[in-house]
């Protein structure tokens, strides 16, 4: 039996809980995960990029050939470390299991939230009910295949220079992270480190992950997401640390109305990403066609909806149809989360679900799946035996 939700659905209210950090974990340069309990904020980088550095015309493509890049496969099989981290948190820090109706990655909720404004992007998720909670991940096999096909298509249909340009755009985002952050607070970092940052090899293995609790309407969520860096300091009560976090982004300098509208779409997605986790600030590095960093702009997450709303280009008739609206996106998100929460029996562990967004029909559909996602370790696998055993023992 299938259930559907049209993308025109909106919740009536958008009562939101302020997100709070529960705990953090990290991935190191070898791809190993560490649950570091209280010390893990030591691994959170700090933002440091004075204007005088930007004036030096930093090259965001240098070192491209030496990019230490994690494979999509490895990056996607990362549900297990989250479960391990939850297990350690439950064992070492709290008496009970972590509270929440839905447990997933922030990136997945960002994708769901932005569907009405990216209606051409398909999405395939897997939902596994277990122990009164819904665990949600990408349907990794489908998602990996889609990404690979997309990459092959670009490679085959565009000239080699164009393909390389696209790859360099991706690289420049990680390069910006490397040149805009320092590993410790400024007072603890040597001048030498700061002055040679532009030569540091770039990788996307290292991640600092924050696991937070939040809620919309009656539904409680636990979300895990990557945090790029810290603005100033991590407060003593680390549950209040989210507003001190920063999301780093790069984009092309804006020099036409069309580019501005494009940027606004990106800014909207970034807002979803940060808003969902309570990340306080966004820093955009703007680069030119030669990948030279030209200027840097800082946004407070909470001011972004206003900026988007007040953009004069939006009142032009031809732009009305595609106009992004943060409040409406939030109401859509509320509708999706409430629908999922009501449609699935969280205690019936015999059924797993597929949640698909179909870009042709423009609906979200939920269907029971015969595939075994519960307990499978490989692609698409979600819950692992150790986690299930841990929770089962807790119940006794
Ligand atoms: O299927 C899985 N098991 C999933 C794993 C689903 C969702 C996430 N993850 C893992 C990935 O390692 C992901 O990188 O968790 C990490 C963080 O999750 P998230 O914060 O929920 O992811 P998202 O919000 O989509 O992206 C945050 C950052 C990105 O920053 P930008 O500025 O590009 O939004 O995570 C990084 C990237 O820095 N990231 C990746 N790094 C390497 N390979 C990838 C990727 N494919 N995707 C995102
Ligand atoms: Ca980023």
Coordinates of C-alpha atoms and ligand atoms in Angstrom, one line a residue:
X1 CA 0.0 0.0 0.0
X2 CA 1.5 3.4 -1.0
X3 CA 0.9 6.8 0.5
X4 CA 1.6 10.1 -1.3
X5 CA 2.1 13.8 -0.5
X6 CA 1.9 16.4 -3.3
X7 CA 4.6 19.1 -3.2
X8 CA 2.0 21.7 -2.7
X9 CA 1.3 20.5 0.8
X10 CA 2.1 22.9 3.7
X11 CA 1.7 22.6 7.4
X12 CA -0.5 25.2 9.1
X13 CA 2.0 26.2 11.7
X14 CA 5.8 26.1 12.0
X15 CA 6.4 25.8 15.7
X16 CA 10.1 25.1 15.9
X17 CA 12.3 24.0 18.7
X18 CA 15.6 25.7 19.1
X19 CA 18.3 23.1 18.0
X20 CA 20.6 22.0 20.8
X21 CA 23.9 20.1 20.4
X22 CA 23.9 16.7 22.0
X23 CA 27.4 15.5 21.2
X24 CA 30.0 15.5 18.5
X25 CA 32.3 13.1 16.6
X26 CA 35.0 13.4 14.0
X27 CA 36.5 11.8 10.9
X28 CA 40.2 12.0 10.6
X29 CA 42.4 12.2 7.5
X30 CA 42.6 8.4 7.2
X31 CA 38.8 8.2 7.2
X32 CA 38.7 6.8 10.8
X33 CA 35.9 8.0 13.1
X34 CA 36.4 9.1 16.7
X35 CA 33.8 9.6 19.3
X36 CA 35.7 12.0 21.6
X37 CA 33.0 12.9 24.1
X38 CA 33.8 16.3 25.7
X39 CA 37.2 16.8 24.1
X40 CA 36.0 16.7 20.5
X41 CA 35.5 20.5 20.3
X42 CA 39.3 20.5 20.3
X43 CA 39.0 19.3 16.7
X44 CA 36.8 22.1 15.5
X45 CA 38.6 24.6 13.3
X46 CA 38.3 28.4 13.8
X47 CA 37.4 30.9 11.1
X48 CA 40.3 33.3 10.4
X49 CA 40.5 35.3 7.2
X50 CA 41.4 38.9 7.6
X51 CA 40.8 41.3 4.6
X52 CA 44.5 41.7 4.2
X53 CA 44.7 38.0 3.2
X54 CA 41.9 38.3 0.7
X55 CA 43.7 41.3 -0.9
X56 CA 46.5 38.8 -1.7
X57 CA 44.4 37.3 -4.5
X58 CA 44.4 33.7 -3.2
X59 CA 44.2 31.1 -5.9
X60 CA 41.5 28.6 -5.1
X61 CA 42.5 26.0 -7.7
X62 CA 46.1 25.7 -6.6
X63 CA 46.9 22.2 -5.4
X64 CA 44.0 20.7 -7.4
X65 CA 46.1 17.8 -8.6
X66 CA 47.0 16.8 -5.0
X67 CA 43.4 16.9 -3.7
X68 CA 43.0 14.0 -1.3
X69 CA 39.4 13.2 -2.1
X70 CA 37.2 10.6 -0.4
X71 CA 35.3 8.3 -2.8
X72 CA 31.5 8.7 -3.0
X73 CA 31.1 5.1 -1.9
X74 CA 33.1 5.6 1.2
X75 CA 31.5 8.9 2.1
X76 CA 28.0 7.4 1.6
X77 CA 28.5 4.3 3.8
X78 CA 28.7 6.6 6.8
X79 CA 25.6 5.6 8.7
X80 CA 27.3 3.1 10.9
X81 CA 29.7 5.7 12.5
X82 CA 26.7 7.7 13.4
X83 CA 25.1 4.7 15.1
X84 CA 28.3 4.0 16.9
X85 CA 28.5 7.6 18.1
X86 CA 24.9 7.4 19.4
X87 CA 25.7 4.2 21.2
X88 CA 28.7 5.6 22.9
X89 CA 26.7 8.7 23.9
X90 CA 23.9 6.6 25.3
X91 CA 26.3 4.5 27.2
X92 CA 28.6 7.2 28.6
X93 CA 26.6 10.3 28.9
X94 CA 22.9 9.7 29.4
X95 CA 20.9 7.1 31.1
X96 CA 18.3 6.7 28.5
X97 CA 18.2 6.4 24.7
X98 CA 18.5 9.5 22.7
X99 CA 15.0 11.0 22.4
X100 CA 13.6 11.6 18.9
X101 CA 11.0 10.3 16.4
X102 CA 13.4 10.6 13.5
X103 CA 17.2 10.0 13.4
X104 CA 19.0 11.0 10.2
X105 CA 21.6 13.3 8.5
X106 CA 21.0 17.0 8.2
X107 CA 21.8 16.8 4.5
X108 CA 18.9 14.5 3.9
X109 CA 16.5 16.9 5.6
X110 CA 18.0 19.8 3.5
X111 CA 17.2 17.8 0.4
X112 CA 13.6 17.2 1.5
X113 CA 13.1 20.8 2.5
X114 CA 14.2 22.2 -0.8
X115 CA 12.1 19.9 -3.0
X116 CA 9.5 22.6 -4.0
X117 CA 12.4 24.8 -5.3
X118 CA 14.4 22.0 -6.9
X119 CA 11.5 20.1 -8.4
X120 CA 13.6 18.4 -11.1
X121 CA 15.9 16.6 -8.6
X122 CA 14.9 13.1 -7.8
X123 CA 15.4 11.7 -4.3
X124 CA 15.4 8.2 -3.0
X125 CA 15.4 7.5 0.7
X126 CA 15.2 4.4 2.9
X127 CA 13.3 4.5 6.2
X128 CA 13.7 1.8 8.9
X129 CA 11.5 1.8 12.0
X130 CA 13.3 0.5 15.0
X131 CA 12.8 0.8 18.8
X132 CA 10.1 3.5 18.4
X133 CA 12.2 5.6 16.1
X134 CA 12.6 6.2 12.3
X135 CA 16.1 5.9 10.9
X136 CA 16.4 7.6 7.5
X137 CA 19.2 7.4 5.0
X138 CA 19.7 7.7 1.2
X139 CA 18.9 4.7 -0.8
X140 CA 22.7 4.6 -1.3
X141 CA 22.7 2.2 -4.3
X142 CA 20.2 4.4 -6.2
X143 CA 21.9 7.6 -5.1
X144 CA 25.4 6.5 -6.0
X145 CA 24.3 5.2 -9.4
X146 CA 22.5 8.5 -10.1
X147 CA 25.6 10.6 -9.1
X148 CA 27.9 8.3 -11.2
X149 CA 25.6 8.6 -14.3
X150 CA 25.4 12.3 -13.9
X151 CA 29.2 12.5 -13.7
X152 CA 29.6 10.2 -16.8
X153 CA 27.1 12.3 -18.7
X154 CA 29.0 15.5 -18.0
X155 CA 32.3 13.9 -18.9
X156 CA 31.0 12.6 -22.2
X157 CA 29.0 15.6 -23.3
X158 CA 31.3 18.5 -22.4
X159 CA 34.7 19.4 -23.6
X160 CA 37.6 18.3 -21.3
X161 CA 38.2 21.9 -20.1
X162 CA 34.6 22.3 -19.1
X163 CA 34.7 19.0 -17.1
X164 CA 37.9 20.1 -15.4
X165 CA 36.3 23.5 -14.6
X166 CA 33.4 21.7 -12.9
X167 CA 35.8 19.5 -10.9
X168 CA 37.8 22.6 -9.9
X169 CA 34.7 24.3 -8.7
X170 CA 34.1 21.4 -6.3
X171 CA 37.8 21.5 -5.3
X172 CA 37.7 25.3 -4.7
X173 CA 35.1 24.9 -2.0
X174 CA 37.4 22.6 0.0
X175 CA 40.4 24.9 -0.8
X176 CA 38.5 27.8 0.7
X177 CA 37.9 25.8 3.9
X178 CA 41.6 25.2 4.1
X179 CA 42.7 28.9 3.6
X180 CA 39.9 30.4 5.8
X181 CA 40.4 28.3 8.9
X182 CA 43.0 27.5 11.5
X183 CA 43.1 24.4 13.7
X184 CA 43.0 26.1 17.1
X185 CA 42.0 29.6 18.3
X186 CA 44.1 32.3 16.8
X187 CA 46.3 32.8 19.9
X188 CA 47.5 29.2 19.8
X189 CA 48.4 29.1 16.1
X190 CA 51.8 30.1 14.8
X191 CA 52.3 32.9 12.3
X192 CA 54.1 30.4 10.1
X193 CA 51.1 28.2 9.9
X194 CA 48.8 31.1 9.0
X195 CA 51.2 32.4 6.3
X196 CA 51.6 29.0 4.7
X197 CA 48.0 27.9 4.7
X198 CA 47.6 28.4 1.0
X199 CA 50.2 25.6 0.4
X200 CA 48.5 23.1 2.8
X201 CA 47.2 20.0 1.0
X202 CA 43.4 19.9 0.7
X203 CA 41.3 16.9 1.7
X204 CA 37.7 16.2 2.3
X205 CA 38.3 13.3 4.7
X206 CA 38.5 15.4 7.8
X207 CA 35.1 16.2 9.2
X208 CA 33.7 17.6 12.5
X209 CA 30.2 16.3 13.0
X210 CA 27.7 17.6 15.4
X211 CA 24.6 15.6 16.5
X212 CA 21.7 17.8 17.5
X213 CA 18.2 17.6 18.7
X214 CA 15.5 19.8 17.3
X215 CA 11.8 19.7 16.5
X216 CA 9.0 21.0 14.2
X217 CA 5.4 20.9 15.3
X218 CA 4.9 17.7 17.4
X219 CA 7.8 15.8 15.8
X220 CA 11.2 15.5 17.5
X221 CA 14.3 15.0 15.3
X222 CA 17.9 14.0 15.9
X223 CA 20.2 15.3 13.1
X224 CA 23.9 14.7 12.4
X225 CA 25.7 17.2 10.2
X226 CA 29.1 18.4 9.3
X227 CA 30.3 21.8 10.8
X228 CA 33.0 23.7 9.0
X229 CA 34.3 25.9 11.7
X230 CA 33.7 28.1 14.8
X231 CA 33.3 31.9 14.6
X232 CA 34.7 32.9 18.0
X233 CA 34.6 30.3 20.8
X234 CA 32.7 27.3 22.0
X235 CA 30.7 28.3 25.1
X236 CA 31.1 26.4 28.4
X237 CA 27.7 24.9 28.1
X238 CA 28.4 23.2 24.8
X239 CA 24.7 22.6 24.2
X240 CA 24.6 26.3 23.3
X241 CA 27.5 26.0 20.8
X242 CA 25.4 25.9 17.5
X243 CA 25.0 29.6 17.2
X244 CA 28.8 29.9 17.2
X245 CA 29.3 27.6 14.2
X246 CA 29.9 28.7 10.7
X247 CA 29.1 27.2 7.3
X248 CA 31.7 28.0 4.6
X249 CA 30.7 28.2 0.9
X250 CA 32.1 29.4 -2.3
X251 CA 30.4 30.9 -5.3
X252 CA 31.2 32.8 -8.5
X253 CA 31.3 36.6 -8.3
X254 CA 27.9 38.0 -9.2
X255 CA 27.9 40.4 -12.2
X256 CA 24.5 39.9 -13.8
X257 CA 20.8 39.7 -12.7
X258 CA 20.7 36.1 -13.8
X259 CA 23.7 35.2 -11.7
X260 CA 22.1 37.0 -8.8
X261 CA 18.9 34.9 -9.0
X262 CA 21.1 31.8 -9.3
X263 CA 23.0 32.8 -6.2
X264 CA 19.8 33.4 -4.4
X265 CA 18.8 29.8 -5.0
X266 CA 22.1 28.6 -3.6
X267 CA 21.8 30.9 -0.6
X268 CA 18.3 29.5 0.0
X269 CA 19.7 25.9 0.1
X270 CA 22.5 27.1 2.4
X271 CA 19.9 28.7 4.6
X272 CA 18.0 25.4 4.8
X273 CA 21.2 23.5 5.6
X274 CA 22.2 26.0 8.4
X275 CA 18.7 26.7 9.8
X276 CA 17.9 23.0 10.3
X277 CA 20.9 22.7 12.6
X278 CA 20.9 26.2 14.2
X279 CA 24.3 27.1 12.6
X280 CA 24.7 30.8 13.3
X281 CA 26.6 32.2 10.3
X282 CA 27.4 31.6 6.7
X283 CA 30.6 32.9 5.1
X284 CA 30.7 33.0 1.3
X285 CA 33.9 33.3 -0.6
X286 CA 33.3 34.8 -4.1
X287 CA 35.8 33.7 -6.8
X288 CA 36.2 34.8 -10.4
X289 CA 36.5 32.5 -13.5
X290 CA 40.2 32.1 -12.9
X291 CA 39.4 30.8 -9.4
X292 CA 40.9 33.8 -7.7
X293 CA 39.2 34.7 -4.4
X294 CA 37.8 38.2 -4.9
X295 CA 35.8 39.0 -1.8
X296 CA 34.2 37.5 1.2
X297 CA 30.7 38.1 2.6
X298 CA 29.4 37.1 6.0
X299 CA 25.7 36.4 6.6
X300 CA 23.8 35.8 9.8
X301 CA 21.6 32.7 9.1
X302 CA 18.5 34.4 10.5
X303 CA 18.8 37.4 8.2
X304 CA 18.9 35.3 5.0
X305 CA 15.1 34.9 4.7
X306 CA 14.8 38.7 4.9
X307 CA 17.5 39.2 2.3
X308 CA 15.8 36.8 -0.1
X309 CA 12.4 38.4 0.5
X310 CA 13.6 41.9 -0.1
X311 CA 15.6 41.2 -3.2
X312 CA 14.1 43.7 -5.7
X313 CA 14.6 41.2 -8.6
X314 CA 11.9 39.0 -7.1
X315 CA 9.2 41.5 -7.8
X316 CA 9.8 41.2 -11.6
X317 CA 7.0 39.3 -13.1
X318 CA 9.1 36.7 -14.9
X319 CA 10.8 35.7 -11.6
X320 CA 7.6 35.2 -9.6
X321 CA 7.0 31.6 -10.5
X322 CA 10.4 30.3 -9.3
X323 CA 10.7 32.7 -6.3
X324 CA 12.1 31.0 -3.2
X325 CA 10.3 31.6 0.0
X326 CA 11.8 30.5 3.3
X327 CA 8.5 30.5 5.3
X328 CA 6.8 28.4 2.7
X329 CA 9.7 26.0 2.6
X330 CA 9.4 25.6 6.3
X331 CA 5.7 24.9 6.1
X332 CA 6.4 22.2 3.4
X333 CA 9.1 20.7 5.7
X334 CA 6.7 20.7 8.6
X335 CA 4.1 18.9 6.4
X336 CA 6.6 16.3 5.2
X337 CA 7.9 15.5 8.7
X338 CA 4.4 15.3 10.2
X339 CA 3.2 13.1 7.4
X340 CA 6.1 10.7 7.8
X341 CA 5.7 10.6 11.5
X342 CA 2.0 9.7 11.2
X343 CA 2.2 7.4 8.3
X344 CA 4.7 4.9 9.7
X345 CA 4.3 2.6 12.7
X346 CA 7.6 3.2 14.5
X347 CA 7.2 0.0 16.4
X348 CA 6.6 -2.4 13.5
X349 CA 10.1 -3.5 12.8
X350 CA 9.0 -6.0 10.2
X351 CA 8.6 -3.4 7.5
X352 CA 11.1 -1.0 5.8
X353 CA 10.1 1.8 3.5
X354 CA 11.2 3.7 0.4
X355 CA 10.5 7.4 0.3
X356 CA 10.8 8.7 -3.3
X357 CA 10.4 12.0 -4.8
X358 CA 9.3 11.7 -8.4
X359 CA 10.2 14.8 -10.5
X360 CA 7.7 14.0 -13.2
X361 CA 4.6 13.4 -11.0
X362 CA 5.9 16.0 -8.5
X363 CA 4.9 13.9 -5.5
X364 CA 6.6 12.3 -2.6
X365 CA 5.6 8.7 -2.2
X366 CA 6.1 6.3 0.6
X367 CA 6.0 2.5 -0.1
X368 CA 6.8 -0.6 1.9
X369 CA 9.8 -2.4 0.6
X370 CA 10.6 -6.0 0.5
X371 CA 14.3 -5.2 0.4
X372 CA 16.1 -6.0 3.6
X373 CA 17.5 -2.7 4.8
X374 CA 17.2 -3.6 8.5
X375 CA 20.4 -5.2 9.6
X376 CA 22.2 -5.2 6.3
X377 CA 25.7 -3.8 6.5
X378 CA 26.5 -3.0 2.9
X379 CA 25.1 -0.3 0.6
X380 CA 21.7 0.8 1.7
X381 CA 22.1 -1.1 5.0
X382 CA 21.1 1.1 7.8
X383 CA 21.0 -0.6 11.2
X384 CA 23.9 -2.7 12.3
X385 CA 23.7 -5.7 14.6
X386 CA 25.7 -4.1 17.3
X387 CA 23.4 -1.1 17.5
X388 CA 20.3 -3.3 17.5
X389 CA 21.8 -5.5 20.3
X390 CA 22.6 -2.4 22.3
X391 CA 19.1 -1.0 22.1
X392 CA 17.5 -4.5 22.7
X393 CA 19.6 -4.9 25.9
X394 CA 18.6 -1.5 27.1
X395 CA 14.9 -2.4 26.8
X396 CA 15.4 -5.3 29.3
Ligands
LIG1 O1 24.3 8.1 3.1 C1 24.9 8.4 4.0 N1 25.4 7.5 4.8 C2 25.2 9.8 4.3 C3 26.4 10.2 4.8 C4 24.0 10.7 4.2 C5 24.4 12.1 4.5 C6 25.6 12.4 4.9 N2 26.6 11.5 5.1 C7 27.9 11.9 5.6 C8 28.8 12.4 4.5 O2 30.1 12.1 4.9 C9 28.6 13.8 4.6 O3 29.7 14.5 4.0 O4 27.9 12.8 6.5 C10 28.6 14.0 6.1 C11 27.9 15.3 6.6 O5 26.6 15.1 6.5 P1 25.6 16.4 6.3 O6 26.2 17.5 7.0 O7 24.3 15.9 6.5 O8 25.9 16.7 4.7 P2 25.5 18.0 3.9 O9 24.7 19.0 4.6 O10 24.9 17.5 2.6 O11 26.9 18.5 3.5 C12 27.7 19.1 4.5 C13 29.2 19.1 4.0 C14 29.5 19.6 2.7 O12 29.6 21.0 2.7 P3 28.9 21.9 1.5 O13 29.5 23.2 1.8 O14 29.4 21.3 0.2 O15 27.4 21.8 1.8 O16 29.6 17.7 4.0 C15 30.6 17.6 3.0 C16 30.8 18.9 2.4 O17 31.8 19.6 3.0 N3 30.1 16.6 2.0 C17 30.9 15.7 1.3 N4 32.2 15.5 1.5 C18 32.7 14.5 0.7 N5 32.0 13.8 -0.2 C19 30.1 15.0 0.4 C20 30.7 14.1 -0.4 N6 30.0 13.3 -1.2 N7 28.8 15.5 0.6 C21 28.9 16.5 1.5
LIG2 CA1 30.8 24.0 3.5

